[in-house]
GROMACS .gro file of N, CA, C and O in nm:
model
  456
    1UNK      N    1   9.291   7.947   6.127
    1UNK     CA    2   9.307   8.106   6.121
    1UNK      C    3   9.378   8.171   6.250
    1UNK      O    4   9.347   8.129   6.375
    2UNK      N    5   9.469   8.270   6.203
    2UNK     CA    6   9.554   8.324   6.294
    2UNK      C    7   9.443   8.408   6.389
    2UNK      O    8   9.377   8.497   6.357
    3UNK      N    9   9.483   8.447   6.517
    3UNK     CA   10   9.408   8.518   6.595
    3UNK      C   11   9.487   8.639   6.632
    3UNK      O   12   9.656   8.638   6.657
    4UNK      N   13   9.429   8.770   6.596
    4UNK     CA   14   9.547   8.896   6.604
    4UNK      C   15   9.435   8.982   6.765
    4UNK      O   16   9.320   9.003   6.717
    5UNK      N   17   9.516   9.025   6.845
    5UNK     CA   18   9.465   9.110   6.949
    5UNK      C   19   9.486   9.231   6.910
    5UNK      O   20   9.567   9.283   6.886
    6UNK      N   21   9.358   9.300   6.902
    6UNK     CA   22   9.350   9.455   6.874
    6UNK      C   23   9.295   9.513   7.003
    6UNK      O   24   9.186   9.479   7.030
    7UNK      N   25   9.376   9.644   7.036
    7UNK     CA   26   9.317   9.689   7.164
    7UNK      C   27   9.243   9.853   7.088
    7UNK      O   28   9.304   9.907   7.004
    8UNK      N   29   9.148   9.857   7.142
    8UNK     CA   30   9.037   9.955   7.120
    8UNK      C   31   9.020  10.033   7.233
    8UNK      O   32   8.997   9.995   7.338
    9UNK      N   33   8.975  10.164   7.235
    9UNK     CA   34   8.924  10.237   7.319
    9UNK      C   35   8.823  10.175   7.389
    9UNK      O   36   8.739  10.115   7.300
   10UNK      N   37   8.827  10.173   7.517
   10UNK     CA   38   8.718  10.079   7.577
   10UNK      C   39   8.571  10.158   7.565
   10UNK      O   40   8.468  10.065   7.603
   11UNK      N   41   8.564  10.255   7.512
   11UNK     CA   42   8.427  10.341   7.491
   11UNK      C   43   8.374  10.298   7.351
   11UNK      O   44   8.302  10.350   7.310
   12UNK      N   45   8.454  10.253   7.311
   12UNK     CA   46   8.447  10.220   7.145
   12UNK      C   47   8.311  10.147   7.109
   12UNK      O   48   8.303  10.044   7.192
   13UNK      N   49   8.238  10.165   7.023
   13UNK     CA   50   8.134  10.097   7.014
   13UNK      C   51   8.150   9.965   6.950
   13UNK      O   52   8.268   9.928   6.911
   14UNK      N   53   8.063   9.875   6.969
   14UNK     CA   54   8.094   9.742   6.920
   14UNK      C   55   8.090   9.739   6.778
   14UNK      O   56   8.002   9.792   6.712
   15UNK      N   57   8.173   9.647   6.731
   15UNK     CA   58   8.159   9.653   6.556
   15UNK      C   59   8.005   9.589   6.533
   15UNK      O   60   7.932   9.511   6.565
   16UNK      N   61   7.963   9.682   6.392
   16UNK     CA   62   7.836   9.622   6.371
   16UNK      C   63   7.842   9.525   6.266
   16UNK      O   64   7.945   9.478   6.214
   17UNK      N   65   7.697   9.447   6.250
   17UNK     CA   66   7.695   9.354   6.160
   17UNK      C   67   7.750   9.377   6.019
   17UNK      O   68   7.765   9.500   5.952
   18UNK      N   69   7.784   9.294   5.920
   18UNK     CA   70   7.850   9.339   5.805
   18UNK      C   71   7.741   9.377   5.723
   18UNK      O   72   7.616   9.345   5.726
   19UNK      N   73   7.777   9.499   5.653
   19UNK     CA   74   7.631   9.575   5.567
   19UNK      C   75   7.573   9.678   5.665
   19UNK      O   76   7.516   9.792   5.564
   20UNK      N   77   7.571   9.672   5.768
   20UNK     CA   78   7.518   9.754   5.859
   20UNK      C   79   7.607   9.886   5.884
   20UNK      O   80   7.741   9.930   5.817
   21UNK      N   81   7.533  10.007   5.894
   21UNK     CA   82   7.613  10.161   5.896
   21UNK      C   83   7.747  10.152   5.976
   21UNK      O   84   7.721  10.098   6.077
   22UNK      N   85   7.834  10.206   5.958
   22UNK     CA   86   7.955  10.250   6.025
   22UNK      C   87   7.896  10.323   6.155
   22UNK      O   88   7.825  10.394   6.140
   23UNK      N   89   7.970  10.289   6.266
   23UNK     CA   90   7.968  10.344   6.378
   23UNK      C   91   8.084  10.400   6.480
   23UNK      O   92   8.055  10.454   6.577
   24UNK      N   93   8.184  10.393   6.370
   24UNK     CA   94   8.322  10.447   6.411
   24UNK      C   95   8.369  10.355   6.512
   24UNK      O   96   8.436  10.408   6.624
   25UNK      N   97   8.335  10.209   6.526
   25UNK     CA   98   8.419  10.079   6.611
   25UNK      C   99   8.550  10.116   6.572
   25UNK      O  100   8.601  10.094   6.732
   26UNK      N  101   8.604  10.162   6.461
   26UNK     CA  102   8.774  10.163   6.468
   26UNK      C  103   8.819   9.997   6.436
   26UNK      O  104   8.982  10.023   6.390
   27UNK      N  105   8.755   9.921   6.430
   27UNK     CA  106   8.806   9.774   6.409
   27UNK      C  107   8.907   9.744   6.286
   27UNK      O  108   8.992   9.714   6.304
   28UNK      N  109   8.815   9.819   6.183
   28UNK     CA  110   8.877   9.796   6.042
   28UNK      C  111   9.009   9.849   6.028
   28UNK      O  112   9.113   9.800   5.959
   29UNK      N  113   9.033   9.978   6.107
   29UNK     CA  114   9.147  10.052   6.060
   29UNK      C  115   9.247  10.013   6.182
   29UNK      O  116   9.353  10.024   6.143
   30UNK      N  117   9.176   9.964   6.269
   30UNK     CA  118   9.304   9.917   6.356
   30UNK      C  119   9.364   9.771   6.331
   30UNK      O  120   9.480   9.726   6.362
   31UNK      N  121   9.294   9.716   6.227
   31UNK     CA  122   9.319   9.619   6.188
   31UNK      C  123   9.420   9.577   6.057
   31UNK      O  124   9.521   9.519   6.056
   32UNK      N  125   9.372   9.611   5.950
   32UNK     CA  126   9.441   9.649   5.813
   32UNK      C  127   9.382   9.790   5.765
   32UNK      O  128   9.278   9.830   5.737
   33UNK      N  129   9.503   9.872   5.704
   33UNK     CA  130   9.475  10.032   5.679
   33UNK      C  131   9.442   9.977   5.526
   33UNK      O  132   9.430   9.898   5.446
   34UNK      N  133   9.330  10.107   5.486
   34UNK     CA  134   9.277  10.100   5.332
   34UNK      C  135   9.396  10.142   5.247
   34UNK      O  136   9.497  10.166   5.294
   35UNK      N  137   9.379  10.141   5.129
   35UNK     CA  138   9.506  10.177   5.040
   35UNK      C  139   9.539  10.319   5.106
   35UNK      O  140   9.664  10.341   5.069
   36UNK      N  141   9.470  10.408   5.110
   36UNK     CA  142   9.520  10.515   5.149
   36UNK      C  143   9.605  10.505   5.291
   36UNK      O  144   9.689  10.573   5.307
   37UNK      N  145   9.534  10.444   5.377
   37UNK     CA  146   9.615  10.433   5.519
   37UNK      C  147   9.747  10.348   5.501
   37UNK      O  148   9.864  10.385   5.544
   38UNK      N  149   9.773  10.256   5.364
   38UNK     CA  150   9.901  10.225   5.355
   38UNK      C  151   9.993  10.312   5.318
   38UNK      O  152  10.081  10.321   5.367
   39UNK      N  153   9.953  10.420   5.262
   39UNK     CA  154  10.029  10.523   5.208
   39UNK      C  155  10.031  10.620   5.339
   39UNK      O  156  10.180  10.654   5.356
   40UNK      N  157   9.955  10.621   5.400
   40UNK     CA  158   9.966  10.737   5.535
   40UNK      C  159  10.052  10.652   5.625
   40UNK      O  160  10.148  10.736   5.669
   41UNK      N  161  10.051  10.511   5.639
   41UNK     CA  162  10.110  10.426   5.773
   41UNK      C  163  10.237  10.379   5.712
   41UNK      O  164  10.307  10.340   5.804
   42UNK      N  165  10.248  10.346   5.564
   42UNK     CA  166  10.382  10.300   5.541
   42UNK      C  167  10.351  10.148   5.555
   42UNK      O  168  10.479  10.052   5.541
   43UNK      N  169  10.284  10.099   5.567
   43UNK     CA  170  10.244   9.933   5.622
   43UNK      C  171  10.125   9.869   5.588
   43UNK      O  172  10.026   9.974   5.578
   44UNK      N  173  10.115   9.745   5.576
   44UNK     CA  174   9.982   9.680   5.530
   44UNK      C  175   9.903   9.637   5.624
   44UNK      O  176   9.797   9.574   5.596
   45UNK      N  177   9.958   9.633   5.718
   45UNK     CA  178   9.893   9.534   5.830
   45UNK      C  179   9.919   9.624   6.001
   45UNK      O  180   9.996   9.699   5.971
   46UNK      N  181   9.823   9.604   6.057
   46UNK     CA  182   9.834   9.687   6.167
   46UNK      C  183   9.745   9.821   6.180
   46UNK      O  184   9.701   9.860   6.067
   47UNK      N  185   9.742   9.903   6.282
   47UNK     CA  186   9.666  10.024   6.307
   47UNK      C  187   9.709  10.103   6.190
   47UNK      O  188   9.826  10.162   6.213
   48UNK      N  189   9.625  10.189   6.121
   48UNK     CA  190   9.642  10.292   6.028
   48UNK      C  191   9.714  10.396   6.119
   48UNK      O  192   9.632  10.452   6.244
   49UNK      N  193   9.797  10.481   6.070
   49UNK     CA  194   9.852  10.583   6.161
   49UNK      C  195   9.753  10.730   6.137
   49UNK      O  196   9.742  10.826   6.231
   50UNK      N  197   9.619  10.697   6.055
   50UNK     CA  198   9.519  10.808   6.064
   50UNK      C  199   9.401  10.796   6.128
   50UNK      O  200   9.311  10.861   6.140
   51UNK      N  201   9.403  10.672   6.227
   51UNK     CA  202   9.293  10.633   6.320
   51UNK      C  203   9.299  10.711   6.427
   51UNK      O  204   9.385  10.751   6.517
   52UNK      N  205   9.209  10.788   6.448
   52UNK     CA  206   9.187  10.883   6.534
   52UNK      C  207   9.034  10.854   6.629
   52UNK      O  208   8.944  10.847   6.607
   53UNK      N  209   9.083  10.875   6.782
   53UNK     CA  210   8.958  10.831   6.890
   53UNK      C  211   8.912  11.018   6.898
   53UNK      O  212   8.973  11.097   6.910
   54UNK      N  213   8.781  11.025   6.895
   54UNK     CA  214   8.713  11.154   6.924
   54UNK      C  215   8.633  11.113   7.059
   54UNK      O  216   8.532  11.054   7.072
   55UNK      N  217   8.704  11.178   7.167
   55UNK     CA  218   8.621  11.184   7.278
   55UNK      C  219   8.488  11.197   7.325
   55UNK      O  220   8.386  11.171   7.362
   56UNK      N  221   8.474  11.320   7.255
   56UNK     CA  222   8.324  11.386   7.247
   56UNK      C  223   8.229  11.293   7.179
   56UNK      O  224   8.087  11.295   7.216
   57UNK      N  225   8.253  11.244   7.056
   57UNK     CA  226   8.168  11.162   6.987
   57UNK      C  227   8.155  10.992   7.029
   57UNK      O  228   8.088  10.943   6.978
   58UNK      N  229   8.259  10.973   7.121
   58UNK     CA  230   8.293  10.823   7.139
   58UNK      C  231   8.279  10.752   7.034
   58UNK      O  232   8.218  10.655   7.032
   59UNK      N  233   8.399  10.764   6.953
   59UNK     CA  234   8.386  10.671   6.834
   59UNK      C  235   8.522  10.729   6.736
   59UNK      O  236   8.592  10.827   6.785
   60UNK      N  237   8.562  10.617   6.680
   60UNK     CA  238   8.678  10.649   6.588
   60UNK      C  239   8.656  10.744   6.457
   60UNK      O  240   8.529  10.730   6.409
   61UNK      N  241   8.761  10.786   6.409
   61UNK     CA  242   8.734  10.863   6.266
   61UNK      C  243   8.879  10.832   6.206
   61UNK      O  244   8.973  10.809   6.273
   62UNK      N  245   8.860  10.879   6.038
   62UNK     CA  246   8.972  10.889   5.995
   62UNK      C  247   9.026  11.027   5.964
   62UNK      O  248   8.948  11.129   5.918
   63UNK      N  249   9.138  11.049   6.012
   63UNK     CA  250   9.191  11.197   5.995
   63UNK      C  251   9.192  11.219   5.874
   63UNK      O  252   9.190  11.351   5.861
   64UNK      N  253   9.228  11.142   5.770
   64UNK     CA  254   9.235  11.201   5.650
   64UNK      C  255   9.095  11.258   5.584
   64UNK      O  256   9.062  11.328   5.524
   65UNK      N  257   9.036  11.197   5.625
   65UNK     CA  258   8.860  11.199   5.586
   65UNK      C  259   8.805  11.313   5.660
   65UNK      O  260   8.709  11.378   5.602
   66UNK      N  261   8.828  11.334   5.771
   66UNK     CA  262   8.791  11.462   5.862
   66UNK      C  263   8.884  11.569   5.882
   66UNK      O  264   8.817  11.689   5.880
   67UNK      N  265   9.002  11.543   5.911
   67UNK     CA  266   9.083  11.677   5.901
   67UNK      C  267   9.225  11.635   5.833
   67UNK      O  268   9.319  11.621   5.957
   68UNK      N  269   9.248  11.672   5.750
   68UNK     CA  270   9.394  11.601   5.685
   68UNK      C  271   9.512  11.692   5.770
   68UNK      O  272   9.632  11.656   5.742
   69UNK      N  273   9.462  11.806   5.778
   69UNK     CA  274   9.560  11.916   5.848
   69UNK      C  275   9.633  11.850   5.980
   69UNK      O  276   9.739  11.860   6.033
   70UNK      N  277   9.538  11.760   6.056
   70UNK     CA  278   9.586  11.707   6.168
   70UNK      C  279   9.715  11.613   6.141
   70UNK      O  280   9.780  11.601   6.235
   71UNK      N  281   9.725  11.554   6.020
   71UNK     CA  282   9.835  11.494   5.987
   71UNK      C  283   9.952  11.553   5.929
   71UNK      O  284  10.059  11.500   5.955
   72UNK      N  285   9.920  11.625   5.835
   72UNK     CA  286   9.999  11.718   5.777
   72UNK      C  287   9.996  11.872   5.776
   72UNK      O  288   9.928  11.909   5.731
   73UNK      N  289  10.045  11.916   5.914
   73UNK     CA  290  10.025  12.043   5.962
   73UNK      C  291  10.115  12.148   5.811
   73UNK      O  292  10.183  12.088   5.753
   74UNK      N  293  10.040  12.236   5.768
   74UNK     CA  294  10.102  12.330   5.675
   74UNK      C  295  10.020  12.279   5.518
   74UNK      O  296  10.041  12.301   5.429
   75UNK      N  297   9.943  12.173   5.524
   75UNK     CA  298   9.874  12.145   5.406
   75UNK      C  299   9.799  12.238   5.333
   75UNK      O  300   9.737  12.290   5.398
   76UNK      N  301   9.791  12.285   5.215
   76UNK     CA  302   9.739  12.381   5.160
   76UNK      C  303   9.604  12.332   5.169
   76UNK      O  304   9.548  12.213   5.130
   77UNK      N  305   9.542  12.399   5.182
   77UNK     CA  306   9.383  12.406   5.213
   77UNK      C  307   9.333  12.354   5.087
   77UNK      O  308   9.231  12.284   5.048
   78UNK      N  309   9.360  12.393   4.956
   78UNK     CA  310   9.325  12.333   4.837
   78UNK      C  311   9.330  12.196   4.801
   78UNK      O  312   9.272  12.119   4.732
   79UNK      N  313   9.428  12.089   4.892
   79UNK     CA  314   9.443  11.951   4.884
   79UNK      C  315   9.374  11.893   4.986
   79UNK      O  316   9.324  11.791   4.992
   80UNK      N  317   9.327  11.955   5.087
   80UNK     CA  318   9.233  11.905   5.209
   80UNK      C  319   9.141  11.868   5.155
   80UNK      O  320   9.087  11.738   5.176
   81UNK      N  321   9.036  11.946   5.088
   81UNK     CA  322   8.906  11.850   5.035
   81UNK      C  323   8.928  11.741   4.934
   81UNK      O  324   8.840  11.648   4.987
   82UNK      N  325   9.006  11.750   4.830
   82UNK     CA  326   9.007  11.645   4.760
   82UNK      C  327   9.073  11.502   4.821
   82UNK      O  328   9.044  11.404   4.826
   83UNK      N  329   9.174  11.546   4.934
   83UNK     CA  330   9.182  11.431   4.992
   83UNK      C  331   9.087  11.376   5.101
   83UNK      O  332   9.079  11.259   5.122
   84UNK      N  333   9.005  11.455   5.160
   84UNK     CA  334   8.911  11.404   5.221
   84UNK      C  335   8.817  11.328   5.128
   84UNK      O  336   8.761  11.220   5.150
   85UNK      N  337   8.756  11.364   5.032
   85UNK     CA  338   8.685  11.297   4.934
   85UNK      C  339   8.757  11.164   4.896
   85UNK      O  340   8.673  11.087   4.909
   86UNK      N  341   8.884  11.176   4.853
   86UNK     CA  342   8.949  11.044   4.841
   86UNK      C  343   8.921  10.953   4.964
   86UNK      O  344   8.915  10.827   4.945
   87UNK      N  345   8.963  10.994   5.058
   87UNK     CA  346   8.977  10.918   5.204
   87UNK      C  347   8.833  10.860   5.222
   87UNK      O  348   8.789  10.718   5.251
   88UNK      N  349   8.702  10.918   5.218
   88UNK     CA  350   8.578  10.860   5.214
   88UNK      C  351   8.553  10.763   5.088
   88UNK      O  352   8.499  10.681   5.153
   89UNK      N  353   8.576  10.794   4.982
   89UNK     CA  354   8.577  10.686   4.885
   89UNK      C  355   8.638  10.540   4.929
   89UNK      O  356   8.595  10.429   4.938
   90UNK      N  357   8.790  10.548   4.954
   90UNK     CA  358   8.850  10.445   4.994
   90UNK      C  359   8.811  10.370   5.161
   90UNK      O  360   8.850  10.266   5.136
   91UNK      N  361   8.783  10.463   5.206
   91UNK     CA  362   8.726  10.364   5.344
   91UNK      C  363   8.544  10.331   5.317
   91UNK      O  364   8.507  10.294   5.411
   92UNK      N  365   8.510  10.376   5.198
   92UNK     CA  366   8.356  10.331   5.173
   92UNK      C  367   8.266  10.414   5.248
   92UNK      O  368   8.205  10.336   5.332
   93UNK      N  369   8.280  10.520   5.296
   93UNK     CA  370   8.237  10.577   5.406
   93UNK      C  371   8.061  10.590   5.316
   93UNK      O  372   8.051  10.620   5.206
   94UNK      N  373   7.960  10.552   5.416
   94UNK     CA  374   7.829  10.562   5.368
   94UNK      C  375   7.797  10.430   5.332
   94UNK      O  376   7.661  10.423   5.262
   95UNK      N  377   7.856  10.325   5.315
   95UNK     CA  378   7.837  10.212   5.224
   95UNK      C  379   7.815  10.079   5.308
   95UNK      O  380   7.751   9.994   5.246
   96UNK      N  381   7.863  10.106   5.457
   96UNK     CA  382   7.845   9.993   5.546
   96UNK      C  383   7.961   9.928   5.558
   96UNK      O  384   8.051   9.923   5.494
   97UNK      N  385   7.953   9.855   5.690
   97UNK     CA  386   8.043   9.752   5.725
   97UNK      C  387   8.103   9.663   5.642
   97UNK      O  388   8.033   9.576   5.644
   98UNK      N  389   8.230   9.677   5.624
   98UNK     CA  390   8.267   9.585   5.537
   98UNK      C  391   8.418   9.500   5.611
   98UNK      O  392   8.459   9.458   5.519
   99UNK      N  393   8.422   9.499   5.724
   99UNK     CA  394   8.537   9.479   5.796
   99UNK      C  395   8.484   9.306   5.798
   99UNK      O  396   8.384   9.258   5.869
  100UNK      N  397   8.623   9.231   5.774
  100UNK     CA  398   8.594   9.072   5.758
  100UNK      C  399   8.613   9.026   5.920
  100UNK      O  400   8.633   8.913   5.926
  101UNK      N  401   8.685   9.096   5.998
  101UNK     CA  402   8.754   9.069   6.103
  101UNK      C  403   8.625   8.990   6.189
  101UNK      O  404   8.504   9.069   6.219
  102UNK      N  405   8.670   8.872   6.282
  102UNK     CA  406   8.552   8.844   6.357
  102UNK      C  407   8.598   8.859   6.493
  102UNK      O  408   8.709   8.858   6.522
  103UNK      N  409   8.490   8.893   6.556
  103UNK     CA  410   8.498   8.959   6.713
  103UNK      C  411   8.473   8.847   6.799
  103UNK      O  412   8.381   8.800   6.785
  104UNK      N  413   8.600   8.825   6.886
  104UNK     CA  414   8.578   8.697   6.975
  104UNK      C  415   8.564   8.732   7.107
  104UNK      O  416   8.517   8.624   7.180
  105UNK      N  417   8.592   8.845   7.166
  105UNK     CA  418   8.580   8.895   7.284
  105UNK      C  419   8.732   8.862   7.334
  105UNK      O  420   8.822   8.787   7.297
  106UNK      N  421   8.748   8.918   7.467
  106UNK     CA  422   8.874   8.867   7.536
  106UNK      C  423   8.856   8.795   7.688
  106UNK      O  424   8.736   8.759   7.710
  107UNK      N  425   8.943   8.794   7.770
  107UNK     CA  426   8.954   8.693   7.890
  107UNK      C  427   8.845   8.788   7.993
  107UNK      O  428   8.812   8.704   8.076
  108UNK      N  429   8.844   8.938   7.946
  108UNK     CA  430   8.749   8.997   8.031
  108UNK      C  431   8.591   8.965   7.994
  108UNK      O  432   8.518   9.059   8.085
  109UNK      N  433   8.595   8.936   7.918
  109UNK     CA  434   8.439   8.952   7.832
  109UNK      C  435   8.388   9.066   7.762
  109UNK      O  436   8.290   9.088   7.735
  110UNK      N  437   8.516   9.157   7.752
  110UNK     CA  438   8.454   9.274   7.669
  110UNK      C  439   8.465   9.217   7.497
  110UNK      O  440   8.560   9.165   7.449
  111UNK      N  441   8.345   9.228   7.418
  111UNK     CA  442   8.341   9.193   7.306
  111UNK      C  443   8.388   9.267   7.200
  111UNK      O  444   8.388   9.237   7.049
  112UNK      N  445   8.431   9.391   7.231
  112UNK     CA  446   8.524   9.468   7.108
  112UNK      C  447   8.651   9.407   7.106
  112UNK      O  448   8.723   9.460   7.013
  113UNK      N  449   8.729   9.304   7.177
  113UNK     CA  450   8.865   9.283   7.140
  113UNK      C  451   8.836   9.152   7.035
  113UNK      O  452   8.763   9.096   7.019
  114UNK      N  453   8.936   9.155   6.902
  114UNK     CA  454   8.915   9.067   6.816
  114UNK      C  455   9.043   9.016   6.832
  114UNK      O  456   9.147   9.059   6.824
   0.00000   0.00000   0.00000
């Protein structure tokens, strides 16, 4: 099994157990983009370009699901809501953690590095 080092914000929450509610740890989107993230980022591996850190909430979120105009300035408002709904469906918002990455920790003992 290959090891991938993923850098996340030091204040990011620890990855939840599979099936547990999403807590915004960001690991899934930093590891592999969802189908919409592939379109946004133009790649199948690595961090999604829509992954955003929210300092006030101390968590990651998907810019397509929360504020598509941040990715595409000038996006007509009529397209924003459908894009948000599509993004929420593709990231399985509310369905629980389905990230298959195993968190191994890093040399400093931070359990958030995978």
